mmCIF file of C-alpha atoms in Angstrom:
data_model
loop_
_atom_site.group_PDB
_atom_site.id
_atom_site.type_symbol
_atom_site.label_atom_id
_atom_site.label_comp_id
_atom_site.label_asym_id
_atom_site.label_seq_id
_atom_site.Cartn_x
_atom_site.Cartn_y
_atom_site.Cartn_z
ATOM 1 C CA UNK A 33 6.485 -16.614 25.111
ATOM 2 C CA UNK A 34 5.768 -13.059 24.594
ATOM 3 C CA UNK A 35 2.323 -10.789 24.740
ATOM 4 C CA UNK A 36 2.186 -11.569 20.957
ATOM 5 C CA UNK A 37 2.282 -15.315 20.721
ATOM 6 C CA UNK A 38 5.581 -15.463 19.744
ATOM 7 C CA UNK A 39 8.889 -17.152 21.905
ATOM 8 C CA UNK A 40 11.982 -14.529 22.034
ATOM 9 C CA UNK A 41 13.664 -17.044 19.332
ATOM 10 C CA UNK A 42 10.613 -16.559 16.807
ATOM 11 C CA UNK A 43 10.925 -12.612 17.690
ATOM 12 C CA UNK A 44 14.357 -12.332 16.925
ATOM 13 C CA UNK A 45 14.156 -14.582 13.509
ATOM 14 C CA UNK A 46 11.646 -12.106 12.135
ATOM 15 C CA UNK A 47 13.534 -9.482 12.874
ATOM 16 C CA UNK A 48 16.182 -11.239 11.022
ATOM 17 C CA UNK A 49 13.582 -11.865 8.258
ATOM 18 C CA UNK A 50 12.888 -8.503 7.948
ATOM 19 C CA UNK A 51 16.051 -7.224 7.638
ATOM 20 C CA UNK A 52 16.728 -9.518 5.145
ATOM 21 C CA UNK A 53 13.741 -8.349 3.004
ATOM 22 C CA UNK A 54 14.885 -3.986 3.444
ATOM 23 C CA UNK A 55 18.208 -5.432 2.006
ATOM 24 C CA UNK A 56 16.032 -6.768 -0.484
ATOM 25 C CA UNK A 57 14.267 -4.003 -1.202
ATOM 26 C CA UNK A 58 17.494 -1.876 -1.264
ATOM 27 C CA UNK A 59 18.832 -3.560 -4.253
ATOM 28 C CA UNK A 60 16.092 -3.387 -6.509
ATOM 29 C CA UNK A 61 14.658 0.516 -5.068
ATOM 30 C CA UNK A 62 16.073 3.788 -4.345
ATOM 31 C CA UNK A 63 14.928 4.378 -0.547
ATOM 32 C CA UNK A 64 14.185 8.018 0.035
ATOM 33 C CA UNK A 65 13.915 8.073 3.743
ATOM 34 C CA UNK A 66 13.847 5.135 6.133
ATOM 35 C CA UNK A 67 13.159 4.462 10.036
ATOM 36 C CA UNK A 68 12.819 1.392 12.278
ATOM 37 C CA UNK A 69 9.528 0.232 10.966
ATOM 38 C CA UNK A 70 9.267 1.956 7.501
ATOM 39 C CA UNK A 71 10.896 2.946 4.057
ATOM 40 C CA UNK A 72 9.854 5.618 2.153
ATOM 41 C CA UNK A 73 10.308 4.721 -1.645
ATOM 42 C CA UNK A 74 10.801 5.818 -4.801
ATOM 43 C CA UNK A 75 8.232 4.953 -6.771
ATOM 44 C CA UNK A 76 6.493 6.367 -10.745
ATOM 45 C CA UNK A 77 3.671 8.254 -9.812
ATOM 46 C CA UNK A 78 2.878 7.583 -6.233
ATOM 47 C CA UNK A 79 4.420 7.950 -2.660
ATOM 48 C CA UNK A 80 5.310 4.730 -1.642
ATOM 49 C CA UNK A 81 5.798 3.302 1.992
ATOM 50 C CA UNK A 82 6.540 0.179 3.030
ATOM 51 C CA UNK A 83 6.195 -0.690 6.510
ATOM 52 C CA UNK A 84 7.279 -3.727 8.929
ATOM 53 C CA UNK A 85 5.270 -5.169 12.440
ATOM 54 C CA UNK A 86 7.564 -5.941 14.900
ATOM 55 C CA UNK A 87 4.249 -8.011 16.603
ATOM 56 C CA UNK A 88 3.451 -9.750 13.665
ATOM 57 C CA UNK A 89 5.138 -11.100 10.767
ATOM 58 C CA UNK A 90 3.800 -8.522 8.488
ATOM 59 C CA UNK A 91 4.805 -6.451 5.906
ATOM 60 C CA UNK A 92 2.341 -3.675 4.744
ATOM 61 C CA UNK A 93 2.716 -1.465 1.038
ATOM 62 C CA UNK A 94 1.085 2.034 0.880
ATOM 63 C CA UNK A 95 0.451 3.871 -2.614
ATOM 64 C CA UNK A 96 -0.830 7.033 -2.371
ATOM 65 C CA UNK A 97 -1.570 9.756 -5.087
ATOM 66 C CA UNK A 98 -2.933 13.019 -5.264
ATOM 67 C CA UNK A 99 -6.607 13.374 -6.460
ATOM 68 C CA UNK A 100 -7.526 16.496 -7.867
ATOM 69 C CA UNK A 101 -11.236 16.680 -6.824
ATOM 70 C CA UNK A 102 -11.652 14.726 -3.776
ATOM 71 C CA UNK A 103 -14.556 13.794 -1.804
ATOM 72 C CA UNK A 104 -17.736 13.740 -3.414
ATOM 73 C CA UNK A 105 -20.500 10.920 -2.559
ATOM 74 C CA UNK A 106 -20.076 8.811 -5.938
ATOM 75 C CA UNK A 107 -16.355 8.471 -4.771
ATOM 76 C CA UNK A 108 -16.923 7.192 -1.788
ATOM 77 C CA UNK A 109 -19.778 4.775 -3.567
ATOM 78 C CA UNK A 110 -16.855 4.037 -5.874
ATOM 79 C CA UNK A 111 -14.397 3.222 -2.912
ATOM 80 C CA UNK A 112 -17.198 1.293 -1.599
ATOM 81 C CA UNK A 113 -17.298 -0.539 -4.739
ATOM 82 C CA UNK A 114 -13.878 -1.296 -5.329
ATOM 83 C CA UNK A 115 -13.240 -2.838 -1.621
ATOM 84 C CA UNK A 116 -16.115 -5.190 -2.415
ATOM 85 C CA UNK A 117 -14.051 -7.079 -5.068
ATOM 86 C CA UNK A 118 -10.381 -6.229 -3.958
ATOM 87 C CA UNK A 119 -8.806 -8.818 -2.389
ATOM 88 C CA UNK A 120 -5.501 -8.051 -1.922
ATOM 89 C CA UNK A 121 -6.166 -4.818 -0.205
ATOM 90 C CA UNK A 122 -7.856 -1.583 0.874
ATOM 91 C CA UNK A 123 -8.872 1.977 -1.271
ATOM 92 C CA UNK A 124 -9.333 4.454 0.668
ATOM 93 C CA UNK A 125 -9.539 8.252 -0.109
ATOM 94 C CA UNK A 126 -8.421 10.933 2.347
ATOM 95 C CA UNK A 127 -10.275 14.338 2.131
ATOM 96 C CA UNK A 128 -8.071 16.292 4.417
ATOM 97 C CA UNK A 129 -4.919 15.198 2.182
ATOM 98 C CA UNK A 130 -6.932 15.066 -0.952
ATOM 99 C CA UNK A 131 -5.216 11.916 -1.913
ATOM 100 C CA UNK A 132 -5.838 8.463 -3.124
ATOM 101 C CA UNK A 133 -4.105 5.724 -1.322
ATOM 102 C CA UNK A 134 -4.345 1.633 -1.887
ATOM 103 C CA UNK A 135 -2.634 -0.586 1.153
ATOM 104 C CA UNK A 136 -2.388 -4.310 1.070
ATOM 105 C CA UNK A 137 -0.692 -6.388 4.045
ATOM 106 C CA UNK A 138 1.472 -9.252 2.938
ATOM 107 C CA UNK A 139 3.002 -12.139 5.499
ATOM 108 C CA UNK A 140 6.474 -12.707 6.133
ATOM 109 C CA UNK A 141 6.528 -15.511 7.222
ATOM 110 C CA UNK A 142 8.696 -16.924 4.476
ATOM 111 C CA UNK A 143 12.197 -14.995 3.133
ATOM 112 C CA UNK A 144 11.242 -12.245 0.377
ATOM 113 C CA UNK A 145 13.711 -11.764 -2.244
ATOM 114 C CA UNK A 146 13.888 -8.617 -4.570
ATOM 115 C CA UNK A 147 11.730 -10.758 -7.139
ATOM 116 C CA UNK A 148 8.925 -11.580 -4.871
ATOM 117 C CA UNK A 149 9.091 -8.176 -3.677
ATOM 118 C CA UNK A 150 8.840 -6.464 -6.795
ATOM 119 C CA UNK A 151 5.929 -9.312 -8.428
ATOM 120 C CA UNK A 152 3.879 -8.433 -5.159
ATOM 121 C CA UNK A 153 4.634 -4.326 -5.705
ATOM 122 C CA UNK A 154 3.514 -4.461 -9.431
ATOM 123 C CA UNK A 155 0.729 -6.465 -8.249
ATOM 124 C CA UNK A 156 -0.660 -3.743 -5.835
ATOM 125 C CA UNK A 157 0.498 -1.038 -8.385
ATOM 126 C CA UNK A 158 -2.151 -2.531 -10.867
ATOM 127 C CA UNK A 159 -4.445 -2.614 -8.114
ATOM 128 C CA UNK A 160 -3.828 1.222 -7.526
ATOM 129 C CA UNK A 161 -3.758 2.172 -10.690
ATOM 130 C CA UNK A 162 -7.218 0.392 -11.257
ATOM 131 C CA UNK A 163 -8.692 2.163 -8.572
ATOM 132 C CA UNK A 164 -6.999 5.447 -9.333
ATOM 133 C CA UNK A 165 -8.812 5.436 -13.077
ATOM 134 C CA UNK A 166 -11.872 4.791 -11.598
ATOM 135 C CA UNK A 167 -12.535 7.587 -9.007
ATOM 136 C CA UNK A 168 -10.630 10.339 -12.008
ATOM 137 C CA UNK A 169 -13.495 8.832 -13.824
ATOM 138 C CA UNK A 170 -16.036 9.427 -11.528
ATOM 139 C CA UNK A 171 -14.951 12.633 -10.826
ATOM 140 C CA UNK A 172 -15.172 13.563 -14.174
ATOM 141 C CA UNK A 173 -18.497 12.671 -14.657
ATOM 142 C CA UNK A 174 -19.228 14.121 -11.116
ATOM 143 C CA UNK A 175 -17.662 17.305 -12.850
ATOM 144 C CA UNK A 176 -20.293 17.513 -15.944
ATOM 145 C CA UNK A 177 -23.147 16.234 -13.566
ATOM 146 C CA UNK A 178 -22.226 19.491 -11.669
ATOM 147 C CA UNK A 179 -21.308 21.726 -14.520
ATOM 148 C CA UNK A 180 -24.885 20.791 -16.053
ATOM 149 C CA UNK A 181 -27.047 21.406 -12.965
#
């Protein structure tokens, strides 16, 4: 048994399992850049990362877009807002980037084939684009809030 809870055995078939989902992956996406743990992806409209735990079975999808007013205090409300009724993952906006990005973990515990995989990606790509509409929305009306003052 490992630090992780795991035997070597149960270490090595993830591994396995995870290798099994990149190929996966591979043959229904065009990987832009790939290490160990992640794959860069291409994806309409957003950067797209998936990345792999080597401690847990895990398998975590990042969308990320640029936001073209980042920032103010209804956003964050907003972001607030959203994370209250998301459940399959996380908003977030990043001022420093001035970017949008949506992340939701999914186990892999069981094989993923390129179906699964892509049902789960549109799945979080609704979610993204859900949340993406509604902080260009509030920045809009942020905008003529401002514009009027």
């Amino acid at each position: 048994m490992n630090g992780y809870g795991m035997t070597d055995s149960g270490l090595v078939g993830h591994r396995e399992r995870v290798d099994r989902t990149r190929r996966a992956i591979r043959m229904v996406m065009v990987v832009r850049e790939e290490d160990e743990s992640s794959m860069v992806l291409e994806y309409p409209q957003y950067y797209l990362q998936i990345s792999f735990s080597f401690r847990h079975p895990l398998m975590v999808i990042g969308l990320a877009r640029e936001l073209a007013v980042p920032g103010s205090e209804r956003q964050w409300e907003k972001i607030n807002t959203l994370n209250l009724r998301s459940i399959l993952g996380c908003h977030a906006v990043n001022e420093d980037l001035g970017c949008y990005t949506y992340r939701a973990t999914q186990w892999l515990d069981t094989d993923m084939d390129s179906a699964r995989f892509l049902e789960i990606l549109g799945r979080c790509a609704e979610e993204a684009d859900k949340g993406y509409r509604q902080l260009l929305q509030q920045s809009v009306a942020d905008l003529e809030t401002d514009s009027c003052n």
